[in-house]
mmCIF file of C-alpha atoms in Angstrom:
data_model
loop_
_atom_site.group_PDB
_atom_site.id
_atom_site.type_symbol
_atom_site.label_atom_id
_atom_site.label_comp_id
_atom_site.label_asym_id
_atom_site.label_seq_id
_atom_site.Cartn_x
_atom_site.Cartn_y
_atom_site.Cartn_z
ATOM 1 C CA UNK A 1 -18.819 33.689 -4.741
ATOM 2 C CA UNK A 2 -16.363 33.806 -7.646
ATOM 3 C CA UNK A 3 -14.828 30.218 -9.276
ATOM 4 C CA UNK A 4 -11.346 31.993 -7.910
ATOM 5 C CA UNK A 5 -12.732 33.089 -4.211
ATOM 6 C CA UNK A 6 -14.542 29.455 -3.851
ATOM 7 C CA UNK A 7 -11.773 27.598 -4.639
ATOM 8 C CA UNK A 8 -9.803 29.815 -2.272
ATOM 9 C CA UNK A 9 -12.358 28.720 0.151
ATOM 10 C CA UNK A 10 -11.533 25.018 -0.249
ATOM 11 C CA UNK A 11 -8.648 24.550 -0.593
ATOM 12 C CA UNK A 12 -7.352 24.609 3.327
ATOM 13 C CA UNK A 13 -10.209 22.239 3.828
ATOM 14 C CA UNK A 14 -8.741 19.818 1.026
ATOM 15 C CA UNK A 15 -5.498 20.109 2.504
ATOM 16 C CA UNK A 16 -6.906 18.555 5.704
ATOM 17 C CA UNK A 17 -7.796 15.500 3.644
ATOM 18 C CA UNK A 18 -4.640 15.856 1.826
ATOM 19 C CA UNK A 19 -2.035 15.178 4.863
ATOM 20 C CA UNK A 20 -4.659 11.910 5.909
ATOM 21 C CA UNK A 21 -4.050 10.714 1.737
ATOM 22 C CA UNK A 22 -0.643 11.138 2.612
ATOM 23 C CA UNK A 23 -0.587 9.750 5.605
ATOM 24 C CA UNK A 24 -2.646 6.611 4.311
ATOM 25 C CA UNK A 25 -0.153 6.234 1.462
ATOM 26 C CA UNK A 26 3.083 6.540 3.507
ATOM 27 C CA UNK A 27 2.453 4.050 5.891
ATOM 28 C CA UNK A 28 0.476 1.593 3.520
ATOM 29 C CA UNK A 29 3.314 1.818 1.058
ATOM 30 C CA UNK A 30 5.813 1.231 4.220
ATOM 31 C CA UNK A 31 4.620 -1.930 5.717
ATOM 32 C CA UNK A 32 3.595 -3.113 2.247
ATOM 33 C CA UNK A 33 7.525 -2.860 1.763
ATOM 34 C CA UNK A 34 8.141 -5.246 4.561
ATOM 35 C CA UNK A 35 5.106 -7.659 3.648
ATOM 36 C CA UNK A 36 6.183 -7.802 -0.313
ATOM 37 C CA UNK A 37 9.928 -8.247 0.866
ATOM 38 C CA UNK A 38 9.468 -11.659 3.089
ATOM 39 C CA UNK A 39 6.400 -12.313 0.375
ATOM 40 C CA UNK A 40 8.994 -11.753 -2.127
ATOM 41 C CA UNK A 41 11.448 -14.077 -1.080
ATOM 42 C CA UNK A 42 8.913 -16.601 0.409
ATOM 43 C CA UNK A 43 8.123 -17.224 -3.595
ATOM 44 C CA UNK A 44 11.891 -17.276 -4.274
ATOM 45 C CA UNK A 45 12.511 -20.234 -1.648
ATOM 46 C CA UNK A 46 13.175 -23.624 -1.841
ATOM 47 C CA UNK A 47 10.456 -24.532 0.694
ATOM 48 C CA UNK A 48 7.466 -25.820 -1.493
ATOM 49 C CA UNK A 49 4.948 -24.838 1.704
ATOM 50 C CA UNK A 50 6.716 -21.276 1.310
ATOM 51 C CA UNK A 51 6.036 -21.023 -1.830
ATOM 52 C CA UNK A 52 2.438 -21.997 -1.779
ATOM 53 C CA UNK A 53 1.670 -19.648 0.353
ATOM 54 C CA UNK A 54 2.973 -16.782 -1.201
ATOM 55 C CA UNK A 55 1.612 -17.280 -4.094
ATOM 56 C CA UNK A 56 -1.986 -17.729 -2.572
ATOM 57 C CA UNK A 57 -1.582 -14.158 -1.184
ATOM 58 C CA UNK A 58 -0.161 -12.960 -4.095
ATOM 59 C CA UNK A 59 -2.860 -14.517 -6.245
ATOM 60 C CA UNK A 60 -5.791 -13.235 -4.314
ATOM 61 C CA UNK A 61 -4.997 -9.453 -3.460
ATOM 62 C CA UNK A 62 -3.792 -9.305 -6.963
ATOM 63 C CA UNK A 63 -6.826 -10.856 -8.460
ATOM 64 C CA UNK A 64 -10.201 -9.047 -6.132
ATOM 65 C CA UNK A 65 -10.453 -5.332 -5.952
ATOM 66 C CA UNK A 66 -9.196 -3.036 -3.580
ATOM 67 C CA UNK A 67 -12.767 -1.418 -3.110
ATOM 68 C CA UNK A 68 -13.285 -5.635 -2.203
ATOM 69 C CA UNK A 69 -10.439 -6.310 0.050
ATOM 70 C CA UNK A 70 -11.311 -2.711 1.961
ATOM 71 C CA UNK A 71 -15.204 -4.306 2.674
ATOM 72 C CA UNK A 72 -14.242 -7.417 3.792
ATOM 73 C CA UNK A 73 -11.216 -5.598 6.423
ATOM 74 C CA UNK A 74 -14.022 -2.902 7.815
ATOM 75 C CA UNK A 75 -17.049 -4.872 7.551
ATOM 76 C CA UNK A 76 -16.097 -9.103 6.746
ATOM 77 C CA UNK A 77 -13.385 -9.302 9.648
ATOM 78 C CA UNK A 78 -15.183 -8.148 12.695
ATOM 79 C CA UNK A 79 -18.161 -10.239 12.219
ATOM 80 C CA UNK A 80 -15.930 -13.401 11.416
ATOM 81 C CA UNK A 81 -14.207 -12.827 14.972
ATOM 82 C CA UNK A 82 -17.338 -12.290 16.502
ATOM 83 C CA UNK A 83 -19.206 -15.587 14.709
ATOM 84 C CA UNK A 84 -16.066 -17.445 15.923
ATOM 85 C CA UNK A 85 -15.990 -16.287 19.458
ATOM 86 C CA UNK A 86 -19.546 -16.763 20.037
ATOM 87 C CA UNK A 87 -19.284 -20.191 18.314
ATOM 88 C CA UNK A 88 -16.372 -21.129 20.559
ATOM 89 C CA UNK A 89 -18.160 -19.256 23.570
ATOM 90 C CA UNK A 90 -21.515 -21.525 23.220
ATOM 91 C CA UNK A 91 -19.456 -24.971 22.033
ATOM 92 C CA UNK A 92 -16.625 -24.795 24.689
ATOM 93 C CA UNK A 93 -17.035 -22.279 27.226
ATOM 94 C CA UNK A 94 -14.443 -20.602 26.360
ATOM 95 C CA UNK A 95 -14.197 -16.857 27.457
ATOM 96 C CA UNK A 96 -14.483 -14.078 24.820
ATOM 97 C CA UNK A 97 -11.452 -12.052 24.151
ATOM 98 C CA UNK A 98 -12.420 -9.271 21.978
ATOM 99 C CA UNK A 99 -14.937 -7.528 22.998
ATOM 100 C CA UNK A 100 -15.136 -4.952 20.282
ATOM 101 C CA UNK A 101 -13.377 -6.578 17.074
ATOM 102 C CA UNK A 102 -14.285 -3.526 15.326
ATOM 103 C CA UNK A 103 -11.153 -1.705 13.490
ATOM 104 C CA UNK A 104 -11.107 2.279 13.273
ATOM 105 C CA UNK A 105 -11.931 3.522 9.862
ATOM 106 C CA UNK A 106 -8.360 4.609 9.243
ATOM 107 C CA UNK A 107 -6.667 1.562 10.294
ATOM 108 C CA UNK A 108 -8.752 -0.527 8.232
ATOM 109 C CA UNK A 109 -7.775 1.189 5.724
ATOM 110 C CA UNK A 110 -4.350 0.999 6.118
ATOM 111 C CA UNK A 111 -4.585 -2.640 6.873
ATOM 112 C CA UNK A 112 -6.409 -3.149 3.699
ATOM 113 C CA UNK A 113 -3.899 -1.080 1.505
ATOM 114 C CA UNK A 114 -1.261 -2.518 3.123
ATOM 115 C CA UNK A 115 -2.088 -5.812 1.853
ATOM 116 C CA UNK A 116 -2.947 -4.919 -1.237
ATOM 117 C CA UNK A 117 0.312 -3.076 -1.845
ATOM 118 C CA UNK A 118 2.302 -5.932 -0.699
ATOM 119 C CA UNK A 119 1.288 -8.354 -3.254
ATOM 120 C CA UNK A 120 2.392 -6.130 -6.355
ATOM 121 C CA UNK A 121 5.517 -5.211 -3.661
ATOM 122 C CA UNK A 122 6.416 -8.942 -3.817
ATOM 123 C CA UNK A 123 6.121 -8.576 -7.431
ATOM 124 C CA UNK A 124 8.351 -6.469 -7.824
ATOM 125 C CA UNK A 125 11.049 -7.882 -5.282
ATOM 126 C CA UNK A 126 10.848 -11.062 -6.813
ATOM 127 C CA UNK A 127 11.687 -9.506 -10.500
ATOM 128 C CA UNK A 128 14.480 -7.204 -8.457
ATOM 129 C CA UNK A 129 16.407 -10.121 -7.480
ATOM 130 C CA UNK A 130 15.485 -12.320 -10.536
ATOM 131 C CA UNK A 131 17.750 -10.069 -12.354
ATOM 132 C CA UNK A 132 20.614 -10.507 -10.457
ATOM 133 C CA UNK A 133 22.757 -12.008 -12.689
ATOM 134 C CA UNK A 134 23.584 -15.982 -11.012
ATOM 135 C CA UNK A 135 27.334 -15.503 -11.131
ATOM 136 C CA UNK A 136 26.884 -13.254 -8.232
ATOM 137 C CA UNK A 137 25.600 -15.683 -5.926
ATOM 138 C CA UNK A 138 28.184 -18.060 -7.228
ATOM 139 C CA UNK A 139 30.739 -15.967 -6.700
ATOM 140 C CA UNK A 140 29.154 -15.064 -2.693
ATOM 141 C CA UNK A 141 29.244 -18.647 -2.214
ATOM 142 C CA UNK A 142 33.006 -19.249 -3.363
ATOM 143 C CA UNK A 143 33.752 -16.740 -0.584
ATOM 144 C CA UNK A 144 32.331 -18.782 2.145
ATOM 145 C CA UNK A 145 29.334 -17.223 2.397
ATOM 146 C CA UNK A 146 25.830 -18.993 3.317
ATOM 147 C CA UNK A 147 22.937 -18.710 1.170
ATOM 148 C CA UNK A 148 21.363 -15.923 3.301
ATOM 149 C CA UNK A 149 24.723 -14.375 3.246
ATOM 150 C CA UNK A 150 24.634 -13.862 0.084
ATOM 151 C CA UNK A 151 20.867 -12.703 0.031
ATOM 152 C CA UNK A 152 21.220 -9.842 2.321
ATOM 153 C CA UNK A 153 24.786 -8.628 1.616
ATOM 154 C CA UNK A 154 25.139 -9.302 -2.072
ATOM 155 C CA UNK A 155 21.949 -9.936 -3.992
ATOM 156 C CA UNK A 156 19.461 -7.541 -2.262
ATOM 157 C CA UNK A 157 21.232 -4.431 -2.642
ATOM 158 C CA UNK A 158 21.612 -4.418 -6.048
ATOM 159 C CA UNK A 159 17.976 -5.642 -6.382
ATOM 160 C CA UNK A 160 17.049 -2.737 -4.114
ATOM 161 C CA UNK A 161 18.926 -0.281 -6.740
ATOM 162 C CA UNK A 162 16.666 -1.891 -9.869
ATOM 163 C CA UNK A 163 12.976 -1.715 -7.960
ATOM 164 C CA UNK A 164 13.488 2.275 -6.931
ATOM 165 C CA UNK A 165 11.157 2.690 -10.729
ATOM 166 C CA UNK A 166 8.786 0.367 -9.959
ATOM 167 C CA UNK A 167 8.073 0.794 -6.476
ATOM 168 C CA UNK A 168 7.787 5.073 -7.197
ATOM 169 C CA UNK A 169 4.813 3.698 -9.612
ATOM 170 C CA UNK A 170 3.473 1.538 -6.935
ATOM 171 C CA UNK A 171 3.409 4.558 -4.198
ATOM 172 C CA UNK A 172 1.832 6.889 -7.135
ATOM 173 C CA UNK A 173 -0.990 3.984 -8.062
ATOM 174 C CA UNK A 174 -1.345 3.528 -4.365
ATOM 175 C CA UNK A 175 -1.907 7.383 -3.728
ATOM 176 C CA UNK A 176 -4.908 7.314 -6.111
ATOM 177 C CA UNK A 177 -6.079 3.936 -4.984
ATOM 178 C CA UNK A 178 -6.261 5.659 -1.402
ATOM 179 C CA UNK A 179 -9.740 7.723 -2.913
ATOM 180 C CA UNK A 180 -11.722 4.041 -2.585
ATOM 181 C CA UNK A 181 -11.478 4.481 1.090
ATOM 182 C CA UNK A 182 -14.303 6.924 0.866
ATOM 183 C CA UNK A 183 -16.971 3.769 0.832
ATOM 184 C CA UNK A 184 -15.647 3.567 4.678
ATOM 185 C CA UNK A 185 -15.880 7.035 5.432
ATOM 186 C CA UNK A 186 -12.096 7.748 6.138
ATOM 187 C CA UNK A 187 -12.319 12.178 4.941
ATOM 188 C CA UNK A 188 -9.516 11.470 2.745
ATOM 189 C CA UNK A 189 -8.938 13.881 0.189
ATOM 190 C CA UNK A 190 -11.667 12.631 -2.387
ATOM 191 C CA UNK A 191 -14.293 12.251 0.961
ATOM 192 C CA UNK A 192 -13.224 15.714 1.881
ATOM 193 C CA UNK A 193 -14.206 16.838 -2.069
ATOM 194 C CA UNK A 194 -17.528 14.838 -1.651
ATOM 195 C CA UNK A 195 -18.789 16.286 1.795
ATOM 196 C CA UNK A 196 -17.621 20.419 0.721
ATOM 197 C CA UNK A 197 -19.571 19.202 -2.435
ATOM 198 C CA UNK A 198 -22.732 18.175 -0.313
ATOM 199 C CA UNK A 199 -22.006 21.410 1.463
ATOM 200 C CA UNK A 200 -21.871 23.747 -1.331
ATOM 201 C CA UNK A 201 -23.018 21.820 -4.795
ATOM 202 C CA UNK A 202 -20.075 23.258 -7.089
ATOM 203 C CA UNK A 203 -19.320 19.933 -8.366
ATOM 204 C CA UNK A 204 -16.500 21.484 -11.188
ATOM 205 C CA UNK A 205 -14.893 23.389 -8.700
ATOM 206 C CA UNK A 206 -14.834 21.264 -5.994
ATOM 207 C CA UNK A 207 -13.797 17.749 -8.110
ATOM 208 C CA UNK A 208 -11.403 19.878 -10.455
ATOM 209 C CA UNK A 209 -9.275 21.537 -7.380
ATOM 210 C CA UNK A 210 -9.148 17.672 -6.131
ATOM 211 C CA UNK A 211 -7.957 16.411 -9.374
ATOM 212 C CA UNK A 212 -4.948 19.208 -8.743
ATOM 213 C CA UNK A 213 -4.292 18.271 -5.897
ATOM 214 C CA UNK A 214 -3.849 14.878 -6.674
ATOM 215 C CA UNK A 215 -1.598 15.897 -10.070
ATOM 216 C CA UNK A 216 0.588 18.008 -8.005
ATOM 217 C CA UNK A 217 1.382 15.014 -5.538
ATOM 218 C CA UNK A 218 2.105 12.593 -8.063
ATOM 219 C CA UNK A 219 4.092 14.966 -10.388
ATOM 220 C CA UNK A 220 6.544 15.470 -7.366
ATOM 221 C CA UNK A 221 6.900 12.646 -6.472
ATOM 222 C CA UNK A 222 7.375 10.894 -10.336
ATOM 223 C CA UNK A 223 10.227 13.782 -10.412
ATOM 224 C CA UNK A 224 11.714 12.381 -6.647
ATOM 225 C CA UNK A 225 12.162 8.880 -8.179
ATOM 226 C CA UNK A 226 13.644 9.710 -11.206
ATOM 227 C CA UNK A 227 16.600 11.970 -9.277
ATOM 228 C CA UNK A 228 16.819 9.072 -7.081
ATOM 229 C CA UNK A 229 17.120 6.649 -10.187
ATOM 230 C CA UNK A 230 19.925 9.060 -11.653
ATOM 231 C CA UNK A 231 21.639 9.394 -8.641
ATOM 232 C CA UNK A 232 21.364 5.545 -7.911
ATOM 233 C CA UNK A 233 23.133 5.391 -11.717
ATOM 234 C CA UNK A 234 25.549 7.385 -11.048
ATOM 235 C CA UNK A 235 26.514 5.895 -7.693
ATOM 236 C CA UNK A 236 26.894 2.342 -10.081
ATOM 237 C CA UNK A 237 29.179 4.417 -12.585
ATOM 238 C CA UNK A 238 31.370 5.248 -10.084
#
């Protein structure tokens, strides 16, 4: 079989791998969004408990490996649950709850990622609304509004405008972070490259039509956020 007919071959069974990359990213990026916004904020607030947590999370997902985090979700978690339960089981009688505390392989993963993502999201939050300028909460204020007022109507919207950049970077670095998943077996696009590779042994045809793949996705996308960072410009010029 020809380089040109074998990568033919592959490439609808890369694809497969390609939507569950996808899919990965999406949703890890997503709730990451959600996690990084509150984590965000938590770091912003007056509360010193607040704050000391957030930057514990921060601090740690930031500062271990992905690959790291991912091992200790799929394999750390479910035997700490099951420790503690049949501590708590043999100690107090109490019942156990979980019977299996064993994640699926893809919603490990996402649960790791997730995490991950949300510490550099909080990042980046916490710079957004850092460069507010503090007039504009003064001014918020003046008009009677409370400090969450403010936050949500005022400040945060303009932040939102100023982290588009940085957050397209974050869902691009997160798309290739997605390949470490393979340790767990999710058949991610990279997983999918390694078993056709088992299958087969074309190593540069196999690894090199991955590498594509991968460059196409993160080509379209950089070219997504920077219309959306023009048009976001635009929308402040008018």
């Amino acid at each position: 079989m020809s380089v040109v007919e074998f990568v033919g071959f592959i490439f609808p069974l890369l694809l497969a791998g390609t939507v569950i990359t996808l899919e990965l990213t999406v949703l890890s990026v997503g709730i990451g969004c959600v996690i990084g916004l509150f984590a965000g904020l938590a770091r912003l607030s007056r509360s010193r408990f607040l704050r000391v947590i957030a930057t514990c999370y921060v601090d740690f997902l930031r500062g271990t490996p992905l690959l790291v985090q991912i091992l200790i979700v799929y394999f750390g978690i479910p035997y700490l649950v099951t420790d503690l339960q049949d501590w708590w089981h043999a100690a107090l009688g109490w019942p156990i709850l979980i019977k299996d505390p064993n994640l699926p392989r893809f919603w490990a993963a996402v649960t790791a990622c997730s995490l991950n993502s949300g510490a550099y999201i909080a990042e980046i939050f916490r710079a957004g609304v850092q460069s507010i300028e503090r007039g504009q909460m003064e001014a918020a204020r003046s008009l009677g509004m409370t400090q969450s007022q403010a936050m949500r109507y005022v400040i945060l919207p303009q932040a939102f405008k100023r982290v588009v950049p940085p957050l397209g970077n974050e869902f691009i670095a997160m798309l290739k972070d997605t390949s470490l998943v393979s340790m767990i077996g999710v058949e991610e696009l990279l997983r999918r490259g390694t078993l056709i590779n088992a299958d087969y042994y074309r190593p540069f045809e196999t690894y090199i039509t991955v590498a594509f793949i991968y460059l196409m996705i993160t080509l379209s996308f950089s070219r997504l956020v920077d219309y959306l960072e023009r048009r976001l410009k635009t929308g402040d010029r008018g």
